[in-house]
Amino acid sequence: MPRAQTREMLLIIGPAVALVAGAFWLAFQFVEPAPPSEVKITAGSLGGGYYAFGQRYADVLERSGIKVDVLTSAGSIENLKRLGEEDGGIDLALMQGGIATSAKADGGTLPDLVSLGRIFPEPLWIFYRGEETFESLTALRGKRLAIGAEGSGTRILSEALLEPNEIDATNTDLQPIGGQAAAEALKSGTVDAIFLVLSPKAPLIEELLRTQGLQLLSLRRAEAYTRLLPYLARVTLPAGVVDLVKGIPRDDVELLAAQAALVARSDTHPAIISLMVEALKEIHAEGGMFQRVNEFPKAYDPEYELSDDARRSYEDGQSFLKRYLPFWLASFIERTIVMAVPIATILLPLIKVVPWVYETRIKSRIFYWFQELRTLEKRLEQSEDGVATGAFEDEITEIDRAVNNIPVPWHYADRYYELKAAVDLVRQRIDLKSKVRPRPS
């Protein structure tokens, strides 16, 4: 390509390239970074239900190439604290229902969190000694109660239920014991009743249900508590569901259940949230003693704001690309599309505009020199024969030099050579004019 033609192309394409680069930069501002290859989730005690679920989440996400580091903790209170630590590196946490409400009631502030929904029910089991049937928490006033360790989710929930029944440390012996230790204390007679928040699949629950001399308290006013504490739900343990032959339990038992939530920092990558929602669906959709098939997980949370990305995942499921492509490839394509759309919006018109601008410039130059030749020709006709033709010769030489430097593409060669022929024709007329003798005056 001749140098002049190259320069002409650069003058036209240069601004177009700059415009596309600007569009690329602008689109890049709205593109999420690539999802991380590792996330951390804080769960619960080693061997507990939260930790077991954390491990199951890790197994699901590892199929998509995401490593999940499941951390043990003392429970939901510590999980909430960890999420609030800027340099803690924690992305997700399993939380017992009611923890956030309690924290707000105590005047505390919550970290900037979003919920991925409520994922399974966590019944509150209240076991007591004796043959007498209790139907109200007021029957426990003045007794020795194991309501969970200080700072535990079980203790927070227990205190929230005891308070409206006017039961506190001034009139009742509230002991900071939980879990297996509380169960042993109850069987040995050290305490009269215990409060446990455990999965119905926990071996400890079945053990206590089968222990002679222990009763499971059925809350006749369970519905009232759900109105006072909206994060609780009333659930029924059907008669005989543990053992149909022995009739355990003997009658339907009305219980209260908090609903566990999976929460995340608000800056957690949307792709990770989407993956986690799919893991929740896979793991928690199965039915159980207190829920029907597909009842959980729920795109609902009374304590935390539901993540917009989680809501979309519940409503729409996985994207088409993520259903049929590896996670990393689908994420890359989706991020690329976000950038490609605005760039294509500018690039497609440019594909048509740039050639049109280039051809218009070529046409205008050819037309310009045709006009110059026509003007020169008119002045030549009006001049006298043989007089001052040197100026015309200099002018046609300049025009010829300028025409030779026009960067003309091949498909304009016909017009270009028409212009060259016109230059030669005018030059011949100038030569002819210079050889004619001037007319006598």
JSON list of N, CA and C in Angstrom, two decimals, residues 364-436:
[
{"chain": "A", "resi": 364, "resn": "SER", "atom": "N", "xyz": [-14.32, 13.18, -2.71]},
{"chain": "A", "resi": 364, "resn": "SER", "atom": "CA", "xyz": [-14.24, 14.65, -2.60]},
{"chain": "A", "resi": 364, "resn": "SER", "atom": "C", "xyz": [-12.93, 15.18, -3.18]},
{"chain": "A", "resi": 365, "resn": "ARG", "atom": "N", "xyz": [-11.85, 14.45, -3.02]},
{"chain": "A", "resi": 365, "resn": "ARG", "atom": "CA", "xyz": [-10.57, 14.91, -3.55]},
{"chain": "A", "resi": 365, "resn": "ARG", "atom": "C", "xyz": [-10.56, 14.86, -5.08]},
{"chain": "A", "resi": 366, "resn": "ILE", "atom": "N", "xyz": [-11.08, 13.76, -5.61]},
{"chain": "A", "resi": 366, "resn": "ILE", "atom": "CA", "xyz": [-11.14, 13.66, -7.08]},
{"chain": "A", "resi": 366, "resn": "ILE", "atom": "C", "xyz": [-12.02, 14.76, -7.64]},
{"chain": "A", "resi": 367, "resn": "PHE", "atom": "N", "xyz": [-13.18, 14.96, -6.98]},
{"chain": "A", "resi": 367, "resn": "PHE", "atom": "CA", "xyz": [-14.10, 16.00, -7.43]},
{"chain": "A", "resi": 367, "resn": "PHE", "atom": "C", "xyz": [-13.46, 17.39, -7.31]},
{"chain": "A", "resi": 368, "resn": "TYR", "atom": "N", "xyz": [-12.69, 17.61, -6.23]},
{"chain": "A", "resi": 368, "resn": "TYR", "atom": "CA", "xyz": [-12.03, 18.90, -6.02]},
{"chain": "A", "resi": 368, "resn": "TYR", "atom": "C", "xyz": [-11.08, 19.22, -7.18]},
{"chain": "A", "resi": 369, "resn": "TRP", "atom": "N", "xyz": [-10.25, 18.22, -7.57]},
{"chain": "A", "resi": 369, "resn": "TRP", "atom": "CA", "xyz": [-9.27, 18.49, -8.63]},
{"chain": "A", "resi": 369, "resn": "TRP", "atom": "C", "xyz": [-9.94, 18.60, -10.00]},
{"chain": "A", "resi": 370, "resn": "PHE", "atom": "N", "xyz": [-11.07, 17.92, -10.19]},
{"chain": "A", "resi": 370, "resn": "PHE", "atom": "CA", "xyz": [-11.84, 18.16, -11.41]},
{"chain": "A", "resi": 370, "resn": "PHE", "atom": "C", "xyz": [-12.31, 19.61, -11.46]},
{"chain": "A", "resi": 371, "resn": "GLN", "atom": "N", "xyz": [-12.75, 20.15, -10.33]},
{"chain": "A", "resi": 371, "resn": "GLN", "atom": "CA", "xyz": [-13.19, 21.54, -10.28]},
{"chain": "A", "resi": 371, "resn": "GLN", "atom": "C", "xyz": [-12.02, 22.49, -10.56]},
{"chain": "A", "resi": 372, "resn": "GLU", "atom": "N", "xyz": [-10.86, 22.15, -9.96]},
{"chain": "A", "resi": 372, "resn": "GLU", "atom": "CA", "xyz": [-9.69, 22.99, -10.20]},
{"chain": "A", "resi": 372, "resn": "GLU", "atom": "C", "xyz": [-9.29, 22.99, -11.67]},
{"chain": "A", "resi": 373, "resn": "LEU", "atom": "N", "xyz": [-9.36, 21.81, -12.27]},
{"chain": "A", "resi": 373, "resn": "LEU", "atom": "CA", "xyz": [-9.05, 21.74, -13.71]},
{"chain": "A", "resi": 373, "resn": "LEU", "atom": "C", "xyz": [-10.05, 22.55, -14.53]},
{"chain": "A", "resi": 374, "resn": "ARG", "atom": "N", "xyz": [-11.32, 22.46, -14.18]},
{"chain": "A", "resi": 374, "resn": "ARG", "atom": "CA", "xyz": [-12.35, 23.21, -14.91]},
{"chain": "A", "resi": 374, "resn": "ARG", "atom": "C", "xyz": [-12.13, 24.72, -14.79]},
{"chain": "A", "resi": 375, "resn": "THR", "atom": "N", "xyz": [-11.75, 25.14, -13.57]},
{"chain": "A", "resi": 375, "resn": "THR", "atom": "CA", "xyz": [-11.47, 26.58, -13.35]},
{"chain": "A", "resi": 375, "resn": "THR", "atom": "C", "xyz": [-10.27, 27.02, -14.18]},
{"chain": "A", "resi": 376, "resn": "LEU", "atom": "N", "xyz": [-9.22, 26.18, -14.16]},
{"chain": "A", "resi": 376, "resn": "LEU", "atom": "CA", "xyz": [-8.02, 26.50, -14.95]},
{"chain": "A", "resi": 376, "resn": "LEU", "atom": "C", "xyz": [-8.35, 26.56, -16.44]},
{"chain": "A", "resi": 377, "resn": "GLU", "atom": "N", "xyz": [-9.18, 25.63, -16.88]},
{"chain": "A", "resi": 377, "resn": "GLU", "atom": "CA", "xyz": [-9.54, 25.58, -18.30]},
{"chain": "A", "resi": 377, "resn": "GLU", "atom": "C", "xyz": [-10.31, 26.84, -18.72]},
{"chain": "A", "resi": 378, "resn": "LYS", "atom": "N", "xyz": [-11.21, 27.31, -17.86]},
{"chain": "A", "resi": 378, "resn": "LYS", "atom": "CA", "xyz": [-11.96, 28.53, -18.17]},
{"chain": "A", "resi": 378, "resn": "LYS", "atom": "C", "xyz": [-11.03, 29.74, -18.27]},
{"chain": "A", "resi": 379, "resn": "ARG", "atom": "N", "xyz": [-10.10, 29.83, -17.32]},
{"chain": "A", "resi": 379, "resn": "ARG", "atom": "CA", "xyz": [-9.15, 30.96, -17.36]},
{"chain": "A", "resi": 379, "resn": "ARG", "atom": "C", "xyz": [-8.27, 30.87, -18.61]},
{"chain": "A", "resi": 380, "resn": "LEU", "atom": "N", "xyz": [-7.92, 29.63, -19.01]},
{"chain": "A", "resi": 380, "resn": "LEU", "atom": "CA", "xyz": [-7.11, 29.46, -20.22]},
{"chain": "A", "resi": 380, "resn": "LEU", "atom": "C", "xyz": [-7.88, 29.94, -21.45]},
{"chain": "A", "resi": 381, "resn": "GLU", "atom": "N", "xyz": [-9.16, 29.65, -21.52]},
{"chain": "A", "resi": 381, "resn": "GLU", "atom": "CA", "xyz": [-9.98, 30.07, -22.66]},
{"chain": "A", "resi": 381, "resn": "GLU", "atom": "C", "xyz": [-10.09, 31.59, -22.75]},
{"chain": "A", "resi": 382, "resn": "GLN", "atom": "N", "xyz": [-10.07, 32.24, -21.59]},
{"chain": "A", "resi": 382, "resn": "GLN", "atom": "CA", "xyz": [-10.23, 33.68, -21.58]},
{"chain": "A", "resi": 382, "resn": "GLN", "atom": "C", "xyz": [-8.92, 34.43, -21.81]},
{"chain": "A", "resi": 383, "resn": "SER", "atom": "N", "xyz": [-7.80, 33.68, -21.74]},
{"chain": "A", "resi": 383, "resn": "SER", "atom": "CA", "xyz": [-6.50, 34.35, -21.93]},
{"chain": "A", "resi": 383, "resn": "SER", "atom": "C", "xyz": [-6.19, 34.50, -23.43]},
{"chain": "A", "resi": 384, "resn": "GLU", "atom": "N", "xyz": [-5.26, 35.39, -23.73]},
{"chain": "A", "resi": 384, "resn": "GLU", "atom": "CA", "xyz": [-4.86, 35.62, -25.12]},
{"chain": "A", "resi": 384, "resn": "GLU", "atom": "C", "xyz": [-3.85, 34.55, -25.54]},
{"chain": "A", "resi": 385, "resn": "ASP", "atom": "N", "xyz": [-3.85, 34.23, -26.82]},
{"chain": "A", "resi": 385, "resn": "ASP", "atom": "CA", "xyz": [-2.95, 33.23, -27.36]},
{"chain": "A", "resi": 385, "resn": "ASP", "atom": "C", "xyz": [-1.50, 33.64, -27.16]},
{"chain": "A", "resi": 386, "resn": "GLY", "atom": "N", "xyz": [-0.70, 32.70, -26.64]},
{"chain": "A", "resi": 386, "resn": "GLY", "atom": "CA", "xyz": [0.74, 32.90, -26.51]},
{"chain": "A", "resi": 386, "resn": "GLY", "atom": "C", "xyz": [1.15, 33.85, -25.43]},
{"chain": "A", "resi": 387, "resn": "VAL", "atom": "N", "xyz": [0.21, 34.35, -24.62]},
{"chain": "A", "resi": 387, "resn": "VAL", "atom": "CA", "xyz": [0.53, 35.35, -23.60]},
{"chain": "A", "resi": 387, "resn": "VAL", "atom": "C", "xyz": [0.47, 34.69, -22.20]},
{"chain": "A", "resi": 388, "resn": "ALA", "atom": "N", "xyz": [1.54, 34.80, -21.41]},
{"chain": "A", "resi": 388, "resn": "ALA", "atom": "CA", "xyz": [1.60, 34.36, -20.00]},
{"chain": "A", "resi": 388, "resn": "ALA", "atom": "C", "xyz": [1.17, 32.91, -19.82]},
{"chain": "A", "resi": 389, "resn": "THR", "atom": "N", "xyz": [1.54, 32.04, -20.75]},
{"chain": "A", "resi": 389, "resn": "THR", "atom": "CA", "xyz": [1.17, 30.62, -20.60]},
{"chain": "A", "resi": 389, "resn": "THR", "atom": "C", "xyz": [2.07, 29.91, -19.59]},
{"chain": "A", "resi": 390, "resn": "GLY", "atom": "N", "xyz": [3.21, 30.53, -19.21]},
{"chain": "A", "resi": 390, "resn": "GLY", "atom": "CA", "xyz": [4.11, 29.91, -18.23]},
{"chain": "A", "resi": 390, "resn": "GLY", "atom": "C", "xyz": [3.41, 29.70, -16.89]},
{"chain": "A", "resi": 391, "resn": "ALA", "atom": "N", "xyz": [2.56, 30.63, -16.48]},
{"chain": "A", "resi": 391, "resn": "ALA", "atom": "CA", "xyz": [1.83, 30.50, -15.20]},
{"chain": "A", "resi": 391, "resn": "ALA", "atom": "C", "xyz": [0.87, 29.33, -15.26]},
{"chain": "A", "resi": 392, "resn": "PHE", "atom": "N", "xyz": [0.25, 29.14, -16.43]},
{"chain": "A", "resi": 392, "resn": "PHE", "atom": "CA", "xyz": [-0.66, 28.00, -16.58]},
{"chain": "A", "resi": 392, "resn": "PHE", "atom": "C", "xyz": [0.11, 26.68, -16.52]},
{"chain": "A", "resi": 393, "resn": "GLU", "atom": "N", "xyz": [1.31, 26.68, -17.13]},
{"chain": "A", "resi": 393, "resn": "GLU", "atom": "CA", "xyz": [2.12, 25.46, -17.11]},
{"chain": "A", "resi": 393, "resn": "GLU", "atom": "C", "xyz": [2.54, 25.09, -15.69]},
{"chain": "A", "resi": 394, "resn": "ASP", "atom": "N", "xyz": [2.90, 26.11, -14.87]},
{"chain": "A", "resi": 394, "resn": "ASP", "atom": "CA", "xyz": [3.27, 25.84, -13.47]},
{"chain": "A", "resi": 394, "resn": "ASP", "atom": "C", "xyz": [2.05, 25.30, -12.68]},
{"chain": "A", "resi": 395, "resn": "GLU", "atom": "N", "xyz": [0.90, 25.87, -12.98]},
{"chain": "A", "resi": 395, "resn": "GLU", "atom": "CA", "xyz": [-0.30, 25.48, -12.24]},
{"chain": "A", "resi": 395, "resn": "GLU", "atom": "C", "xyz": [-0.71, 24.06, -12.58]},
{"chain": "A", "resi": 396, "resn": "ILE", "atom": "N", "xyz": [-0.65, 23.69, -13.89]},
{"chain": "A", "resi": 396, "resn": "ILE", "atom": "CA", "xyz": [-1.04, 22.32, -14.25]},
{"chain": "A", "resi": 396, "resn": "ILE", "atom": "C", "xyz": [-0.04, 21.31, -13.72]},
{"chain": "A", "resi": 397, "resn": "THR", "atom": "N", "xyz": [1.25, 21.73, -13.60]},
{"chain": "A", "resi": 397, "resn": "THR", "atom": "CA", "xyz": [2.27, 20.85, -13.01]},
{"chain": "A", "resi": 397, "resn": "THR", "atom": "C", "xyz": [1.95, 20.58, -11.54]},
{"chain": "A", "resi": 398, "resn": "GLU", "atom": "N", "xyz": [1.53, 21.59, -10.79]},
{"chain": "A", "resi": 398, "resn": "GLU", "atom": "CA", "xyz": [1.17, 21.42, -9.37]},
{"chain": "A", "resi": 398, "resn": "GLU", "atom": "C", "xyz": [-0.05, 20.53, -9.22]},
{"chain": "A", "resi": 399, "resn": "ILE", "atom": "N", "xyz": [-1.02, 20.75, -10.12]},
{"chain": "A", "resi": 399, "resn": "ILE", "atom": "CA", "xyz": [-2.22, 19.91, -10.07]},
{"chain": "A", "resi": 399, "resn": "ILE", "atom": "C", "xyz": [-1.86, 18.45, -10.35]},
{"chain": "A", "resi": 400, "resn": "ASP", "atom": "N", "xyz": [-1.01, 18.23, -11.32]},
{"chain": "A", "resi": 400, "resn": "ASP", "atom": "CA", "xyz": [-0.59, 16.88, -11.67]},
{"chain": "A", "resi": 400, "resn": "ASP", "atom": "C", "xyz": [0.12, 16.20, -10.48]},
{"chain": "A", "resi": 401, "resn": "ARG", "atom": "N", "xyz": [0.99, 16.97, -9.81]},
{"chain": "A", "resi": 401, "resn": "ARG", "atom": "CA", "xyz": [1.70, 16.42, -8.65]},
{"chain": "A", "resi": 401, "resn": "ARG", "atom": "C", "xyz": [0.72, 16.07, -7.52]},
{"chain": "A", "resi": 402, "resn": "ALA", "atom": "N", "xyz": [-0.25, 16.91, -7.30]},
{"chain": "A", "resi": 402, "resn": "ALA", "atom": "CA", "xyz": [-1.25, 16.66, -6.25]},
{"chain": "A", "resi": 402, "resn": "ALA", "atom": "C", "xyz": [-2.10, 15.44, -6.58]},
{"chain": "A", "resi": 403, "resn": "VAL", "atom": "N", "xyz": [-2.47, 15.31, -7.86]},
{"chain": "A", "resi": 403, "resn": "VAL", "atom": "CA", "xyz": [-3.30, 14.17, -8.28]},
{"chain": "A", "resi": 403, "resn": "VAL", "atom": "C", "xyz": [-2.53, 12.87, -8.11]},
{"chain": "A", "resi": 404, "resn": "ASN", "atom": "N", "xyz": [-1.23, 12.90, -8.38]},
{"chain": "A", "resi": 404, "resn": "ASN", "atom": "CA", "xyz": [-0.41, 11.70, -8.23]},
{"chain": "A", "resi": 404, "resn": "ASN", "atom": "C", "xyz": [-0.32, 11.22, -6.78]},
{"chain": "A", "resi": 405, "resn": "ASN", "atom": "N", "xyz": [-0.53, 12.14, -5.83]},
{"chain": "A", "resi": 405, "resn": "ASN", "atom": "CA", "xyz": [-0.42, 11.80, -4.40]},
{"chain": "A", "resi": 405, "resn": "ASN", "atom": "C", "xyz": [-1.76, 11.42, -3.76]},
{"chain": "A", "resi": 406, "resn": "ILE", "atom": "N", "xyz": [-2.82, 11.40, -4.56]},
{"chain": "A", "resi": 406, "resn": "ILE", "atom": "CA", "xyz": [-4.12, 11.00, -4.00]},
{"chain": "A", "resi": 406, "resn": "ILE", "atom": "C", "xyz": [-4.08, 9.50, -3.71]},
{"chain": "A", "resi": 407, "resn": "PRO", "atom": "N", "xyz": [-4.36, 9.07, -2.43]},
{"chain": "A", "resi": 407, "resn": "PRO", "atom": "CA", "xyz": [-4.37, 7.63, -2.12]},
{"chain": "A", "resi": 407, "resn": "PRO", "atom": "C", "xyz": [-5.67, 6.98, -2.60]},
{"chain": "A", "resi": 408, "resn": "VAL", "atom": "N", "xyz": [-5.64, 6.41, -3.78]},
{"chain": "A", "resi": 408, "resn": "VAL", "atom": "CA", "xyz": [-6.85, 5.89, -4.41]},
{"chain": "A", "resi": 408, "resn": "VAL", "atom": "C", "xyz": [-6.87, 4.37, -4.31]},
{"chain": "A", "resi": 409, "resn": "PRO", "atom": "N", "xyz": [-7.94, 3.77, -3.74]},
{"chain": "A", "resi": 409, "resn": "PRO", "atom": "CA", "xyz": [-8.06, 2.31, -3.74]},
{"chain": "A", "resi": 409, "resn": "PRO", "atom": "C", "xyz": [-8.32, 1.78, -5.14]},
{"chain": "A", "resi": 410, "resn": "TRP", "atom": "N", "xyz": [-8.14, 0.47, -5.34]},
{"chain": "A", "resi": 410, "resn": "TRP", "atom": "CA", "xyz": [-8.24, -0.11, -6.68]},
{"chain": "A", "resi": 410, "resn": "TRP", "atom": "C", "xyz": [-9.62, 0.09, -7.30]},
{"chain": "A", "resi": 411, "resn": "HIS", "atom": "N", "xyz": [-10.68, 0.02, -6.49]},
{"chain": "A", "resi": 411, "resn": "HIS", "atom": "CA", "xyz": [-12.01, 0.12, -7.10]},
{"chain": "A", "resi": 411, "resn": "HIS", "atom": "C", "xyz": [-12.37, 1.54, -7.50]},
{"chain": "A", "resi": 412, "resn": "TYR", "atom": "N", "xyz": [-11.46, 2.50, -7.25]},
{"chain": "A", "resi": 412, "resn": "TYR", "atom": "CA", "xyz": [-11.65, 3.86, -7.75]},
{"chain": "A", "resi": 412, "resn": "TYR", "atom": "C", "xyz": [-10.64, 4.19, -8.85]},
{"chain": "A", "resi": 413, "resn": "ALA", "atom": "N", "xyz": [-9.98, 3.17, -9.37]},
{"chain": "A", "resi": 413, "resn": "ALA", "atom": "CA", "xyz": [-8.95, 3.42, -10.39]},
{"chain": "A", "resi": 413, "resn": "ALA", "atom": "C", "xyz": [-9.52, 4.06, -11.65]},
{"chain": "A", "resi": 414, "resn": "ASP", "atom": "N", "xyz": [-10.78, 3.69, -12.02]},
{"chain": "A", "resi": 414, "resn": "ASP", "atom": "CA", "xyz": [-11.35, 4.26, -13.25]},
{"chain": "A", "resi": 414, "resn": "ASP", "atom": "C", "xyz": [-11.51, 5.77, -13.15]},
{"chain": "A", "resi": 415, "resn": "ARG", "atom": "N", "xyz": [-12.02, 6.24, -12.00]},
{"chain": "A", "resi": 415, "resn": "ARG", "atom": "CA", "xyz": [-12.19, 7.70, -11.83]},
{"chain": "A", "resi": 415, "resn": "ARG", "atom": "C", "xyz": [-10.84, 8.40, -11.73]},
{"chain": "A", "resi": 416, "resn": "TYR", "atom": "N", "xyz": [-9.90, 7.70, -11.09]},
{"chain": "A", "resi": 416, "resn": "TYR", "atom": "CA", "xyz": [-8.58, 8.30, -10.95]},
{"chain": "A", "resi": 416, "resn": "TYR", "atom": "C", "xyz": [-7.94, 8.53, -12.31]},
{"chain": "A", "resi": 417, "resn": "TYR", "atom": "N", "xyz": [-8.03, 7.52, -13.16]},
{"chain": "A", "resi": 417, "resn": "TYR", "atom": "CA", "xyz": [-7.41, 7.67, -14.48]},
{"chain": "A", "resi": 417, "resn": "TYR", "atom": "C", "xyz": [-8.20, 8.61, -15.38]},
{"chain": "A", "resi": 418, "resn": "GLU", "atom": "N", "xyz": [-9.46, 8.76, -15.13]},
{"chain": "A", "resi": 418, "resn": "GLU", "atom": "CA", "xyz": [-10.23, 9.80, -15.83]},
{"chain": "A", "resi": 418, "resn": "GLU", "atom": "C", "xyz": [-9.69, 11.17, -15.47]},
{"chain": "A", "resi": 419, "resn": "LEU", "atom": "N", "xyz": [-9.40, 11.33, -14.14]},
{"chain": "A", "resi": 419, "resn": "LEU", "atom": "CA", "xyz": [-8.83, 12.61, -13.70]},
{"chain": "A", "resi": 419, "resn": "LEU", "atom": "C", "xyz": [-7.45, 12.83, -14.31]},
{"chain": "A", "resi": 420, "resn": "LYS", "atom": "N", "xyz": [-6.62, 11.77, -14.35]},
{"chain": "A", "resi": 420, "resn": "LYS", "atom": "CA", "xyz": [-5.29, 11.89, -14.96]},
{"chain": "A", "resi": 420, "resn": "LYS", "atom": "C", "xyz": [-5.39, 12.26, -16.44]},
{"chain": "A", "resi": 421, "resn": "ALA", "atom": "N", "xyz": [-6.36, 11.64, -17.12]},
{"chain": "A", "resi": 421, "resn": "ALA", "atom": "CA", "xyz": [-6.55, 11.97, -18.55]},
{"chain": "A", "resi": 421, "resn": "ALA", "atom": "C", "xyz": [-6.98, 13.41, -18.72]},
{"chain": "A", "resi": 422, "resn": "ALA", "atom": "N", "xyz": [-7.82, 13.90, -17.78]},
{"chain": "A", "resi": 422, "resn": "ALA", "atom": "CA", "xyz": [-8.26, 15.29, -17.86]},
{"chain": "A", "resi": 422, "resn": "ALA", "atom": "C", "xyz": [-7.09, 16.24, -17.65]},
{"chain": "A", "resi": 423, "resn": "VAL", "atom": "N", "xyz": [-6.18, 15.88, -16.73]},
{"chain": "A", "resi": 423, "resn": "VAL", "atom": "CA", "xyz": [-4.99, 16.71, -16.49]},
{"chain": "A", "resi": 423, "resn": "VAL", "atom": "C", "xyz": [-4.15, 16.77, -17.77]},
{"chain": "A", "resi": 424, "resn": "ASP", "atom": "N", "xyz": [-3.94, 15.61, -18.41]},
{"chain": "A", "resi": 424, "resn": "ASP", "atom": "CA", "xyz": [-3.15, 15.58, -19.65]},
{"chain": "A", "resi": 424, "resn": "ASP", "atom": "C", "xyz": [-3.82, 16.40, -20.75]},
{"chain": "A", "resi": 425, "resn": "LEU", "atom": "N", "xyz": [-5.15, 16.33, -20.82]},
{"chain": "A", "resi": 425, "resn": "LEU", "atom": "CA", "xyz": [-5.88, 17.09, -21.84]},
{"chain": "A", "resi": 425, "resn": "LEU", "atom": "C", "xyz": [-5.69, 18.58, -21.65]},
{"chain": "A", "resi": 426, "resn": "VAL", "atom": "N", "xyz": [-5.80, 19.03, -20.39]},
{"chain": "A", "resi": 426, "resn": "VAL", "atom": "CA", "xyz": [-5.62, 20.48, -20.12]},
{"chain": "A", "resi": 426, "resn": "VAL", "atom": "C", "xyz": [-4.18, 20.87, -20.40]},
{"chain": "A", "resi": 427, "resn": "ARG", "atom": "N", "xyz": [-3.23, 20.00, -20.06]},
{"chain": "A", "resi": 427, "resn": "ARG", "atom": "CA", "xyz": [-1.82, 20.31, -20.33]},
{"chain": "A", "resi": 427, "resn": "ARG", "atom": "C", "xyz": [-1.60, 20.48, -21.85]},
{"chain": "A", "resi": 428, "resn": "GLN", "atom": "N", "xyz": [-2.21, 19.60, -22.64]},
{"chain": "A", "resi": 428, "resn": "GLN", "atom": "CA", "xyz": [-2.08, 19.71, -24.10]},
{"chain": "A", "resi": 428, "resn": "GLN", "atom": "C", "xyz": [-2.64, 21.03, -24.60]},
{"chain": "A", "resi": 429, "resn": "ARG", "atom": "N", "xyz": [-3.76, 21.44, -24.04]},
{"chain": "A", "resi": 429, "resn": "ARG", "atom": "CA", "xyz": [-4.36, 22.71, -24.47]},
{"chain": "A", "resi": 429, "resn": "ARG", "atom": "C", "xyz": [-3.46, 23.88, -24.10]},
{"chain": "A", "resi": 430, "resn": "ILE", "atom": "N", "xyz": [-2.81, 23.78, -22.91]},
{"chain": "A", "resi": 430, "resn": "ILE", "atom": "CA", "xyz": [-1.88, 24.85, -22.52]},
{"chain": "A", "resi": 430, "resn": "ILE", "atom": "C", "xyz": [-0.70, 24.90, -23.49]},
{"chain": "A", "resi": 431, "resn": "ASP", "atom": "N", "xyz": [-0.16, 23.71, -23.85]},
{"chain": "A", "resi": 431, "resn": "ASP", "atom": "CA", "xyz": [0.95, 23.66, -24.80]},
{"chain": "A", "resi": 431, "resn": "ASP", "atom": "C", "xyz": [0.54, 24.25, -26.15]},
{"chain": "A", "resi": 432, "resn": "LEU", "atom": "N", "xyz": [-0.67, 23.88, -26.58]},
{"chain": "A", "resi": 432, "resn": "LEU", "atom": "CA", "xyz": [-1.16, 24.39, -27.86]},
{"chain": "A", "resi": 432, "resn": "LEU", "atom": "C", "xyz": [-1.33, 25.90, -27.81]},
{"chain": "A", "resi": 433, "resn": "LYS", "atom": "N", "xyz": [-1.82, 26.38, -26.67]},
{"chain": "A", "resi": 433, "resn": "LYS", "atom": "CA", "xyz": [-2.05, 27.82, -26.52]},
{"chain": "A", "resi": 433, "resn": "LYS", "atom": "C", "xyz": [-0.73, 28.58, -26.55]},
{"chain": "A", "resi": 434, "resn": "SER", "atom": "N", "xyz": [0.31, 27.97, -25.98]},
{"chain": "A", "resi": 434, "resn": "SER", "atom": "CA", "xyz": [1.61, 28.67, -25.93]},
{"chain": "A", "resi": 434, "resn": "SER", "atom": "C", "xyz": [2.28, 28.76, -27.30]},
{"chain": "A", "resi": 435, "resn": "LYS", "atom": "N", "xyz": [1.92, 27.88, -28.28]},
{"chain": "A", "resi": 435, "resn": "LYS", "atom": "CA", "xyz": [2.57, 27.87, -29.58]},
{"chain": "A", "resi": 435, "resn": "LYS", "atom": "C", "xyz": [1.87, 28.77, -30.60]},
{"chain": "A", "resi": 436, "resn": "VAL", "atom": "N", "xyz": [0.68, 29.18, -30.23]},
{"chain": "A", "resi": 436, "resn": "VAL", "atom": "CA", "xyz": [-0.08, 30.05, -31.14]},
{"chain": "A", "resi": 436, "resn": "VAL", "atom": "C", "xyz": [0.43, 31.48, -31.00]}
]
